[in-house]
Each structure stands twice: as C-alpha cells, then as structure tokens.
Amino acid sequence: MVNIKVDKTASRGIAVAPAYKYQEIELSPDTYIPGSVEEETEKFYQARDEVMETLKKLSADNEIFAAHMEIAGDFMLQEGVISKLQSGQQNVQQAFQDTIEEIAAIFTGMDDAYMKERGADVKDIGKQIMARLKGTTLPDLGNMDREYIVVAKDLYPSDTVKMDTRWVKGIITEEGGVTSHVSIMAKSMNIPALVGVKGILAHVEDGMTICMDAKNGEIIVDPDKTVLDEYEDKKNAYQQERLRLEQLRMQPAVTKSGKRVSLCANVGNVEDIRHAMVMNIDGVGLFRSEFLYMENTHFPTEEEQFAVYKEAAVLCPQELTIRTLDIGGDKELPYYQFEKEENPFLGWRAIRISLELKDMFKEQLRAILRASAYGHVRIMFPMIISLWELQESKKLVEECKEELRQNGIAYDEGIEMGMMMETPASVMLADEFAKEADFFSIGTNDLTQYILSVDRGNKKIAERYDSFHPAVLKAIGQIITAGHKEGIKVGMCGEMAGDSKAVPILLEMGLDEFSMSAGSIDYARELILNTI
Ligand code: PEP
Ligand code: MG
C-alpha cells in the first residue's frame, strides 16, 4: 500500500477503481532478418485485416473510422509494402513504416487543406497496423468497457475527448498544472482529477485498486480493507456535501449586502451546457468552440457549426458567449498539421490563426450570427493583443452580417462582441479596448502564465504559477476599472473565477460575472451567498 499526498486538486471528487496505465508505446520497427517475401507479405495482410475488422465495428458510430478503413485498404499502401519487400532486405515492419511515411508525406505536402488533413489519418492507421505487426496493443481511452482510473504521464485534449465518461472514474497525471487543459476538461466532465503527481506511474500496476481523494489531495495505491472502508465513508460524506449544495441551487447569486452577480458556466459542447443548466446558471460565459473542431474529422462547416450553436442558444437562452476558435498552444487538431514551434503558447494560436485563415473564420462567424437569432448569443475573441486585431475581427463580423442580410437570413443585429483579457498587452491597453469591446472576460489561465512568464502546464514551475501574485491581482483590478469606466460588464472565465479563495476577493474588486467549470458552480454560489 502506498500513500501519496498531492498539494493541488484539478477537479474535485472521490473515486475508487482499478488503475489503467495509459502510456505511449515504442513503435519503431524491430531489426529481425526477414523471412521470404511471401511470409512477410502475409504478416502485413494479417495485421491490416485485423485493423480493418476493428475499424468496421467502430465505423457504425463514427465516420472517421470509415475514412480510416479506406486508407488501410488502399492499393497504394499494399503496393508500397510489397514492392519494398520484393526489392530489398527489409522486413515487413521496416517496409511498412517506410511506405506509411511516404504516403503521409504526399498528403501533408499538398496545398489543399482537406488533403493535408488526411496525412494525420494515414499516420494514425500506420500506428495501429504497426502495433499489430509488432504484436503489441495500442492504448486507447475510447475503447474501455470497465470502470477505471486513468494514470498517465500527461493527457492531451485529444486523449480526453475520446474518454467515455461512463467508465472513467478518475484521472491522475504526472505532469500538467491545475489550469492545463486536461484539468479543465476533467472539471467540465465532472471527473475527479489530480495532476502533477510526480512518480505515480512507478507505484502503479495495471489493474491495481486506487483510492483517490481529489478534494483533500490524497492517493492510496493498493489499499487494505481499512482504507477501502474509510473511502466508502468519504464517498458518502462527499455525497452529503453535494446534496447540501444542490439545495442552494435555486437561489440567485446575490451577496448578503445585495450585490447580484452572474454565475455562469464554461463549456466545451452542448452536453456540458445541459449538465450546467441543472445548476441554475445565469448563462454560458465561455463556450470553448475549439472542442467542436477537435472532436471532428475536418474543419466543421458553417452548417455543422450552426446546428451546434443553435442548439446551445436554444438550450441556454439567457446568455451564450461563444469564443471563436482558440486552437494552438497545447490544443491541436487531429486533421491539421501544425508546424513545430519553439514556443507554442507564444506562437500561432487563437485569433492569429483565425485572422490568417479568413474563410474558415468567416464560416464560424456566420454560424454564430445565425445562431444569434435563437437566443442571447455573444461573440468573444481570444488572445487579443492589439486594437487592430479586435477591429479587424469586428469588421469580419460586419462583412458576415452583410452576407446574411443579402440572403435574407436572420441574426441579431445588436450582437455583442467582446474579448478575452488574457494577455499583458490587453491589460496595458484596457482603457482603449473598453471603448471598442462590448464586454471583457478575464482569462486568468493565460493571463497568469503571460504576466508571470510561467508555463501553465509545467509542473516543475507550478509553485510559481500563482493567480494571486500581486502583479496578476493588479492586472485584474485594472481591467475591471477600465471596463467599468466605459460602462461595460467585466467577467472572468479563467479557472480563478471558481477558486473558493478568489471568489470573495473578486466580489470585492467588483467583478460582474463569474464563469467556471460546472464542477465549481455550486461551491461558488454558496460562497457568494455567504459573502457580505
Ligand atoms: C484562460 O486563458 O483563462 C481561458 C479561459 O482560456 P483557455 O483556458 O481556454 O486558454
Ligand atoms: Mg486562454
């Protein structure tokens, strides 16, 4: 039995379940002397056909797998492998790897964005067939059919989106901070999570029982009967606390002295909104539209996005703040090859991408505008550092409005256009931005990392990542003052908005809207109700 203390909780909850170690596996070709061409070819056919069989089952629910099947069965792949086996001394693993790399390079070298995207699919299929050729199995969080606590070095958003919430009871990672995207996603999915737990993989074997207390920061690996009983009590106590909080849900977020604030949810999809609506929210302060892009096999079209935004607007008519695509940094797209960057968080991300890929941006803006006919929809631009970026984005919205007008399509003419305040430049120019923007929303996750120059996902410096640092608090104060001077509402959608230590301070500073992951809403409401 091993007992590990963890200093920070990423997503609250208590869980007891067997461990599932999620680790990247080595897939480079083995160096064995090849058998005859026929024998090696047969190994290829067998591995490929096994993969095709699995894909066939999966393709009933998801079109991406049908596309993968086409790639696996492609003549070019088969011919490439066989011709290499016939012409050289290569074994099938080496011949297969070389062929996959050649085919992926053809796709990624194409100009057409859609064809480029297919390069990532080819590599994905390559990994699956290669694993079969090597006789190993690939870890896949989408394929689980039993309860588990996932233990990993790190998880990327592309891993977490695949998780089936019926089975995953908890998340423990060695890396990552509490504002890394895995933590945010865990919170929105209401899954207990502890991150930055150094060395946990060495203590855990697949299938070992884990007790995790993601409230007080404790992990017990391979517990004895006493601990299991204790955790049963903890689970019950946690349940009681949840019930007490649920009873407060119908009360509006008003302080004891009568200040009414908005209590909103951060969401990544329509399901999250449905989940948050139960908590009697005042609206959605942040719809992270990038998840719609990340869960797709291609850039979602205007129609596809419209369908989602409309459903969201109807579901939450009070207020739906849709943030335009905020990709880059640690958020990648499975179908788009980003160039490798030295500093991704300082690189080609968010509004910088949208203003360059204008057609794609306008598809999104038109979809948002069309949805605005169905509720109180607001547009929010991420990562703004200059007035030009904000003005250019607003100009594109006006162009889209004109296009819709000409086609007689309904939208809200007065749609509000606001911005994330998450860069030092936005703080320094807050006075000027307040004249251009209809609302501010403070993104403390990025603002903290940029003001302090501390990577939000790097556990090694997690101690230094502090949203209560005087420099960050001062920046927040300046943003609120600048916004209020121009009569615009100032909200916060960074994780700090749901931090129980921060809520009273932010109320005192005059913040108008608190937007947070669903898991924090009940706790924040209780705090607001108890604050003078
Ligand atoms: C933020 O930076 O605070 C924010 C809300 O955006 P994200 O976490 O998606 O970068
Ligand atoms: Mg951000």
PDB file of C-alpha atoms in Angstrom, residues 203-425:
ATOM      1  CA  HIS A 203       3.881   2.998  -7.952  1.00  0.00           C
ATOM      2  CA  VAL A 204       1.024   1.641 -10.030  1.00  0.00           C
ATOM      3  CA  GLU A 205       0.485  -1.593 -11.939  1.00  0.00           C
ATOM      4  CA  ASP A 206      -2.377  -2.003 -14.388  1.00  0.00           C
ATOM      5  CA  GLY A 207      -5.476  -3.221 -12.572  1.00  0.00           C
ATOM      6  CA  MET A 208      -4.304  -2.254  -9.059  1.00  0.00           C
ATOM      7  CA  THR A 209      -7.016  -0.625  -6.972  1.00  0.00           C
ATOM      8  CA  ILE A 210      -6.589   3.102  -6.417  1.00  0.00           C
ATOM      9  CA  CYS A 211      -8.391   5.273  -3.893  1.00  0.00           C
ATOM     10  CA  MET A 212      -8.266   8.919  -4.832  1.00  0.00           C
ATOM     11  CA  ASP A 213      -9.444  11.856  -2.798  1.00  0.00           C
ATOM     12  CA  ALA A 214      -9.450  14.765  -5.190  1.00  0.00           C
ATOM     13  CA  LYS A 215     -10.737  17.089  -2.531  1.00  0.00           C
ATOM     14  CA  ASN A 216      -8.063  16.811   0.098  1.00  0.00           C
ATOM     15  CA  GLY A 217      -5.305  15.651  -2.247  1.00  0.00           C
ATOM     16  CA  GLU A 218      -4.624  12.014  -1.438  1.00  0.00           C
ATOM     17  CA  ILE A 219      -3.959   8.879  -3.467  1.00  0.00           C
ATOM     18  CA  ILE A 220      -3.723   5.425  -1.966  1.00  0.00           C
ATOM     19  CA  VAL A 221      -2.462   2.669  -4.235  1.00  0.00           C
ATOM     20  CA  ASP A 222      -3.351  -0.933  -3.423  1.00  0.00           C
ATOM     21  CA  PRO A 223      -5.396  -0.107  -0.285  1.00  0.00           C
ATOM     22  CA  ASP A 224      -6.158  -2.522   2.538  1.00  0.00           C
ATOM     23  CA  LYS A 225      -9.658  -3.194   3.868  1.00  0.00           C
ATOM     24  CA  THR A 226      -9.477  -0.374   6.456  1.00  0.00           C
ATOM     25  CA  VAL A 227      -8.693   2.199   3.758  1.00  0.00           C
ATOM     26  CA  LEU A 228     -11.417   0.863   1.479  1.00  0.00           C
ATOM     27  CA  ASP A 229     -13.938   1.241   4.330  1.00  0.00           C
ATOM     28  CA  GLU A 230     -12.651   4.728   5.059  1.00  0.00           C
ATOM     29  CA  TYR A 231     -13.128   5.647   1.400  1.00  0.00           C
ATOM     30  CA  GLU A 232     -16.654   4.324   1.456  1.00  0.00           C
ATOM     31  CA  ASP A 233     -17.309   6.816   4.298  1.00  0.00           C
ATOM     32  CA  LYS A 234     -15.557   9.583   2.388  1.00  0.00           C
ATOM     33  CA  LYS A 235     -17.696   8.923  -0.672  1.00  0.00           C
ATOM     34  CA  ASN A 236     -20.827   9.133   1.473  1.00  0.00           C
ATOM     35  CA  ALA A 237     -19.698  12.370   3.152  1.00  0.00           C
ATOM     36  CA  TYR A 238     -18.937  13.851  -0.257  1.00  0.00           C
ATOM     37  CA  GLN A 239     -22.386  12.873  -1.421  1.00  0.00           C
ATOM     38  CA  GLN A 240     -23.933  14.631   1.621  1.00  0.00           C
ATOM     39  CA  GLU A 241     -22.000  17.782   0.833  1.00  0.00           C
ATOM     40  CA  ARG A 242     -23.239  17.631  -2.770  1.00  0.00           C
ATOM     41  CA  LEU A 243     -26.836  17.352  -1.547  1.00  0.00           C
ATOM     42  CA  ARG A 244     -26.456  20.377   0.753  1.00  0.00           C
ATOM     43  CA  LEU A 245     -25.092  22.451  -2.153  1.00  0.00           C
ATOM     44  CA  GLU A 246     -27.790  21.265  -4.527  1.00  0.00           C
ATOM     45  CA  GLN A 247     -30.384  22.685  -2.175  1.00  0.00           C
ATOM     46  CA  LEU A 248     -28.950  26.176  -2.695  1.00  0.00           C
ATOM     47  CA  ARG A 249     -29.197  25.983  -6.462  1.00  0.00           C
ATOM     48  CA  MET A 250     -32.469  27.809  -6.856  1.00  0.00           C
ATOM     49  CA  GLN A 251     -31.159  30.904  -5.047  1.00  0.00           C
ATOM     50  CA  PRO A 252     -29.819  33.632  -7.365  1.00  0.00           C
ATOM     51  CA  ALA A 253     -26.165  34.615  -6.873  1.00  0.00           C
ATOM     52  CA  VAL A 254     -26.621  37.600  -4.540  1.00  0.00           C
ATOM     53  CA  THR A 255     -24.258  38.600  -1.737  1.00  0.00           C
ATOM     54  CA  LYS A 256     -25.535  39.320   1.788  1.00  0.00           C
ATOM     55  CA  SER A 257     -25.311  43.045   1.028  1.00  0.00           C
ATOM     56  CA  GLY A 258     -27.463  42.594  -2.076  1.00  0.00           C
ATOM     57  CA  LYS A 259     -24.949  42.644  -4.938  1.00  0.00           C
ATOM     58  CA  ARG A 260     -26.224  40.437  -7.755  1.00  0.00           C
ATOM     59  CA  VAL A 261     -23.565  38.846  -9.939  1.00  0.00           C
ATOM     60  CA  SER A 262     -23.865  36.446 -12.849  1.00  0.00           C
ATOM     61  CA  LEU A 263     -22.876  32.865 -12.161  1.00  0.00           C
ATOM     62  CA  CYS A 264     -22.100  31.186 -15.462  1.00  0.00           C
ATOM     63  CA  ALA A 265     -20.616  28.032 -16.874  1.00  0.00           C
ATOM     64  CA  ASN A 266     -17.595  27.321 -19.038  1.00  0.00           C
ATOM     65  CA  VAL A 267     -18.469  24.628 -21.556  1.00  0.00           C
ATOM     66  CA  GLY A 268     -16.917  22.709 -24.421  1.00  0.00           C
ATOM     67  CA  ASN A 269     -20.040  21.267 -26.015  1.00  0.00           C
ATOM     68  CA  VAL A 270     -23.831  21.089 -25.835  1.00  0.00           C
ATOM     69  CA  GLU A 271     -23.691  18.192 -23.371  1.00  0.00           C
ATOM     70  CA  ASP A 272     -21.762  20.392 -20.928  1.00  0.00           C
ATOM     71  CA  ILE A 273     -24.489  23.040 -21.208  1.00  0.00           C
ATOM     72  CA  ARG A 274     -27.195  20.506 -20.473  1.00  0.00           C
ATOM     73  CA  HIS A 275     -25.232  19.400 -17.420  1.00  0.00           C
ATOM     74  CA  ALA A 276     -24.665  23.000 -16.235  1.00  0.00           C
ATOM     75  CA  MET A 277     -28.298  24.096 -16.771  1.00  0.00           C
ATOM     76  CA  VAL A 278     -29.296  21.828 -13.881  1.00  0.00           C
ATOM     77  CA  MET A 279     -27.277  24.155 -11.641  1.00  0.00           C
ATOM     78  CA  ASN A 280     -29.487  27.131 -12.470  1.00  0.00           C
ATOM     79  CA  ILE A 281     -26.759  29.111 -14.210  1.00  0.00           C
ATOM     80  CA  ASP A 282     -27.206  32.665 -15.447  1.00  0.00           C
ATOM     81  CA  GLY A 283     -25.654  31.763 -18.770  1.00  0.00           C
ATOM     82  CA  VAL A 284     -22.591  30.406 -20.521  1.00  0.00           C
ATOM     83  CA  GLY A 285     -19.667  32.778 -20.019  1.00  0.00           C
ATOM     84  CA  LEU A 286     -17.356  30.717 -22.198  1.00  0.00           C
ATOM     85  CA  PHE A 287     -18.204  28.216 -24.913  1.00  0.00           C
ATOM     86  CA  ARG A 288     -14.811  26.847 -25.964  1.00  0.00           C
ATOM     87  CA  SER A 289     -15.682  26.357 -29.635  1.00  0.00           C
ATOM     88  CA  GLU A 290     -12.341  24.674 -30.327  1.00  0.00           C
ATOM     89  CA  PHE A 291     -13.660  21.397 -28.916  1.00  0.00           C
ATOM     90  CA  LEU A 292     -16.117  21.268 -31.784  1.00  0.00           C
ATOM     91  CA  TYR A 293     -13.113  21.455 -34.098  1.00  0.00           C
ATOM     92  CA  MET A 294     -11.065  18.975 -32.071  1.00  0.00           C
ATOM     93  CA  GLU A 295     -13.772  16.318 -31.943  1.00  0.00           C
ATOM     94  CA  ASN A 296     -14.166  16.414 -35.711  1.00  0.00           C
ATOM     95  CA  THR A 297     -12.507  14.778 -38.699  1.00  0.00           C
ATOM     96  CA  HIS A 298     -12.361  18.056 -40.626  1.00  0.00           C
ATOM     97  CA  PHE A 299     -12.849  21.780 -40.089  1.00  0.00           C
ATOM     98  CA  PRO A 300     -16.554  21.873 -39.195  1.00  0.00           C
ATOM     99  CA  THR A 301     -18.608  23.580 -41.892  1.00  0.00           C
ATOM    100  CA  GLU A 302     -20.848  26.594 -41.329  1.00  0.00           C
ATOM    101  CA  GLU A 303     -23.912  24.307 -41.327  1.00  0.00           C
ATOM    102  CA  GLU A 304     -22.384  21.868 -38.845  1.00  0.00           C
ATOM    103  CA  GLN A 305     -21.404  24.693 -36.503  1.00  0.00           C
ATOM    104  CA  PHE A 306     -24.739  26.459 -36.883  1.00  0.00           C
ATOM    105  CA  ALA A 307     -26.565  23.288 -35.824  1.00  0.00           C
ATOM    106  CA  VAL A 308     -24.489  23.094 -32.623  1.00  0.00           C
ATOM    107  CA  TYR A 309     -24.596  26.802 -31.747  1.00  0.00           C
ATOM    108  CA  LYS A 310     -28.323  26.972 -32.412  1.00  0.00           C
ATOM    109  CA  GLU A 311     -28.941  24.004 -30.128  1.00  0.00           C
ATOM    110  CA  ALA A 312     -26.783  25.679 -27.480  1.00  0.00           C
ATOM    111  CA  ALA A 313     -28.585  29.041 -27.866  1.00  0.00           C
ATOM    112  CA  VAL A 314     -31.995  27.418 -27.512  1.00  0.00           C
ATOM    113  CA  LEU A 315     -30.830  25.407 -24.515  1.00  0.00           C
ATOM    114  CA  CYS A 316     -29.369  28.441 -22.734  1.00  0.00           C
ATOM    115  CA  PRO A 317     -31.288  31.498 -23.937  1.00  0.00           C
ATOM    116  CA  GLN A 318     -30.132  33.674 -21.004  1.00  0.00           C
ATOM    117  CA  GLU A 319     -26.643  34.214 -22.401  1.00  0.00           C
ATOM    118  CA  LEU A 320     -24.343  32.162 -24.595  1.00  0.00           C
ATOM    119  CA  THR A 321     -20.845  33.539 -25.041  1.00  0.00           C
ATOM    120  CA  ILE A 322     -19.202  31.734 -27.925  1.00  0.00           C
ATOM    121  CA  ARG A 323     -15.458  32.164 -28.072  1.00  0.00           C
ATOM    122  CA  THR A 324     -14.104  31.928 -31.585  1.00  0.00           C
ATOM    123  CA  LEU A 325     -11.585  29.197 -32.334  1.00  0.00           C
ATOM    124  CA  ASP A 326      -8.774  29.159 -29.758  1.00  0.00           C
ATOM    125  CA  ILE A 327      -6.534  26.475 -31.155  1.00  0.00           C
ATOM    126  CA  GLY A 328      -2.744  26.198 -30.931  1.00  0.00           C
ATOM    127  CA  GLY A 329      -0.752  26.200 -27.687  1.00  0.00           C
ATOM    128  CA  ASP A 330      -1.487  22.718 -26.314  1.00  0.00           C
ATOM    129  CA  LYS A 331      -4.667  22.301 -28.382  1.00  0.00           C
ATOM    130  CA  GLU A 332      -4.162  20.556 -31.692  1.00  0.00           C
ATOM    131  CA  LEU A 333      -6.468  19.347 -34.431  1.00  0.00           C
ATOM    132  CA  PRO A 334      -6.279  15.661 -35.454  1.00  0.00           C
ATOM    133  CA  TYR A 335      -6.665  16.629 -39.113  1.00  0.00           C
ATOM    134  CA  TYR A 336      -4.432  19.661 -39.374  1.00  0.00           C
ATOM    135  CA  GLN A 337      -0.668  19.594 -39.319  1.00  0.00           C
ATOM    136  CA  PHE A 338       0.657  22.494 -37.242  1.00  0.00           C
ATOM    137  CA  GLU A 339       4.238  23.496 -37.890  1.00  0.00           C
ATOM    138  CA  LYS A 340       6.510  22.639 -34.983  1.00  0.00           C
ATOM    139  CA  GLU A 341       7.087  25.714 -32.858  1.00  0.00           C
ATOM    140  CA  GLU A 342       9.699  26.502 -30.207  1.00  0.00           C
ATOM    141  CA  ASN A 343       7.106  28.239 -28.024  1.00  0.00           C
ATOM    142  CA  PRO A 344       3.594  27.104 -28.962  1.00  0.00           C
ATOM    143  CA  PHE A 345       1.914  29.260 -26.285  1.00  0.00           C
ATOM    144  CA  LEU A 346       3.618  32.302 -27.798  1.00  0.00           C
ATOM    145  CA  GLY A 347       3.035  31.107 -31.315  1.00  0.00           C
ATOM    146  CA  TRP A 348       0.436  30.626 -33.973  1.00  0.00           C
ATOM    147  CA  ARG A 349      -2.701  30.310 -31.902  1.00  0.00           C
ATOM    148  CA  ALA A 350      -6.243  31.636 -31.442  1.00  0.00           C
ATOM    149  CA  ILE A 351      -7.101  34.915 -33.179  1.00  0.00           C
ATOM    150  CA  ARG A 352      -3.752  34.851 -35.005  1.00  0.00           C
ATOM    151  CA  ILE A 353      -4.874  31.722 -36.857  1.00  0.00           C
ATOM    152  CA  SER A 354      -8.426  32.974 -37.445  1.00  0.00           C
ATOM    153  CA  LEU A 355      -7.272  36.254 -38.961  1.00  0.00           C
ATOM    154  CA  GLU A 356      -4.994  34.351 -41.323  1.00  0.00           C
ATOM    155  CA  LEU A 357      -7.448  31.585 -42.296  1.00  0.00           C
ATOM    156  CA  LYS A 358     -10.139  34.172 -43.018  1.00  0.00           C
ATOM    157  CA  ASP A 359     -12.530  31.912 -44.933  1.00  0.00           C
ATOM    158  CA  MET A 360     -12.583  29.444 -42.073  1.00  0.00           C
ATOM    159  CA  PHE A 361     -13.051  32.294 -39.588  1.00  0.00           C
ATOM    160  CA  LYS A 362     -15.965  33.715 -41.547  1.00  0.00           C
ATOM    161  CA  GLU A 363     -17.663  30.315 -41.674  1.00  0.00           C
ATOM    162  CA  GLN A 364     -17.547  30.289 -37.898  1.00  0.00           C
ATOM    163  CA  LEU A 365     -18.735  33.884 -37.577  1.00  0.00           C
ATOM    164  CA  ARG A 366     -21.693  33.293 -39.902  1.00  0.00           C
ATOM    165  CA  ALA A 367     -22.636  30.181 -37.933  1.00  0.00           C
ATOM    166  CA  ILE A 368     -22.544  32.168 -34.664  1.00  0.00           C
ATOM    167  CA  LEU A 369     -24.526  35.046 -36.178  1.00  0.00           C
ATOM    168  CA  ARG A 370     -27.204  32.701 -37.477  1.00  0.00           C
ATOM    169  CA  ALA A 371     -27.497  31.094 -34.037  1.00  0.00           C
ATOM    170  CA  SER A 372     -27.940  34.573 -32.513  1.00  0.00           C
ATOM    171  CA  ALA A 373     -31.485  34.584 -33.930  1.00  0.00           C
ATOM    172  CA  TYR A 374     -32.359  31.878 -31.372  1.00  0.00           C
ATOM    173  CA  GLY A 375     -31.147  33.280 -28.042  1.00  0.00           C
ATOM    174  CA  HIS A 376     -28.850  35.826 -26.406  1.00  0.00           C
ATOM    175  CA  VAL A 377     -25.612  34.973 -28.182  1.00  0.00           C
ATOM    176  CA  ARG A 378     -22.391  36.935 -27.700  1.00  0.00           C
ATOM    177  CA  ILE A 379     -19.144  36.641 -29.686  1.00  0.00           C
ATOM    178  CA  MET A 380     -15.827  36.626 -27.870  1.00  0.00           C
ATOM    179  CA  PHE A 381     -12.373  36.860 -29.440  1.00  0.00           C
ATOM    180  CA  PRO A 382      -9.397  35.119 -27.775  1.00  0.00           C
ATOM    181  CA  MET A 383      -5.755  36.186 -27.278  1.00  0.00           C
ATOM    182  CA  ILE A 384      -6.169  39.765 -28.455  1.00  0.00           C
ATOM    183  CA  ILE A 385      -3.032  41.903 -28.176  1.00  0.00           C
ATOM    184  CA  SER A 386      -3.811  44.844 -30.440  1.00  0.00           C
ATOM    185  CA  LEU A 387      -6.676  47.133 -31.321  1.00  0.00           C
ATOM    186  CA  TRP A 388      -6.157  46.157 -34.946  1.00  0.00           C
ATOM    187  CA  GLU A 389      -6.948  42.500 -34.172  1.00  0.00           C
ATOM    188  CA  LEU A 390     -10.175  43.466 -32.421  1.00  0.00           C
ATOM    189  CA  GLN A 391     -11.203  45.938 -35.119  1.00  0.00           C
ATOM    190  CA  GLU A 392     -10.341  43.501 -37.922  1.00  0.00           C
ATOM    191  CA  SER A 393     -12.370  40.747 -36.217  1.00  0.00           C
ATOM    192  CA  LYS A 394     -15.330  43.089 -35.798  1.00  0.00           C
ATOM    193  CA  LYS A 395     -15.000  44.128 -39.438  1.00  0.00           C
ATOM    194  CA  LEU A 396     -15.260  40.486 -40.495  1.00  0.00           C
ATOM    195  CA  VAL A 397     -18.393  40.115 -38.357  1.00  0.00           C
ATOM    196  CA  GLU A 398     -19.880  43.112 -40.203  1.00  0.00           C
ATOM    197  CA  GLU A 399     -18.995  41.505 -43.558  1.00  0.00           C
ATOM    198  CA  CYS A 400     -20.725  38.304 -42.467  1.00  0.00           C
ATOM    199  CA  LYS A 401     -23.778  40.247 -41.325  1.00  0.00           C
ATOM    200  CA  GLU A 402     -23.977  41.882 -44.768  1.00  0.00           C
ATOM    201  CA  GLU A 403     -23.759  38.470 -46.474  1.00  0.00           C
ATOM    202  CA  LEU A 404     -26.546  37.103 -44.299  1.00  0.00           C
ATOM    203  CA  ARG A 405     -28.641  40.219 -44.838  1.00  0.00           C
ATOM    204  CA  GLN A 406     -28.351  39.833 -48.590  1.00  0.00           C
ATOM    205  CA  ASN A 407     -29.512  36.250 -48.337  1.00  0.00           C
ATOM    206  CA  GLY A 408     -32.394  37.150 -46.046  1.00  0.00           C
ATOM    207  CA  ILE A 409     -31.017  35.045 -43.181  1.00  0.00           C
ATOM    208  CA  ALA A 410     -31.944  36.086 -39.639  1.00  0.00           C
ATOM    209  CA  TYR A 411     -29.407  37.130 -36.985  1.00  0.00           C
ATOM    210  CA  ASP A 412     -29.225  39.508 -34.021  1.00  0.00           C
ATOM    211  CA  GLU A 413     -28.157  42.885 -35.450  1.00  0.00           C
ATOM    212  CA  GLY A 414     -27.089  44.098 -31.997  1.00  0.00           C
ATOM    213  CA  ILE A 415     -24.968  41.038 -31.168  1.00  0.00           C
ATOM    214  CA  GLU A 416     -22.360  41.930 -28.534  1.00  0.00           C
ATOM    215  CA  MET A 417     -18.714  41.466 -29.434  1.00  0.00           C
ATOM    216  CA  GLY A 418     -16.314  41.151 -26.536  1.00  0.00           C
ATOM    217  CA  MET A 419     -12.804  39.945 -25.903  1.00  0.00           C
ATOM    218  CA  MET A 420     -10.792  37.743 -23.636  1.00  0.00           C
ATOM    219  CA  MET A 421      -8.444  39.747 -21.409  1.00  0.00           C
ATOM    220  CA  GLU A 422      -5.618  37.237 -21.190  1.00  0.00           C
ATOM    221  CA  THR A 423      -2.509  38.951 -22.479  1.00  0.00           C
ATOM    222  CA  PRO A 424      -0.373  41.623 -20.770  1.00  0.00           C
ATOM    223  CA  ALA A 425      -0.935  43.848 -23.830  1.00  0.00           C
TER     224      ALA A 425
END
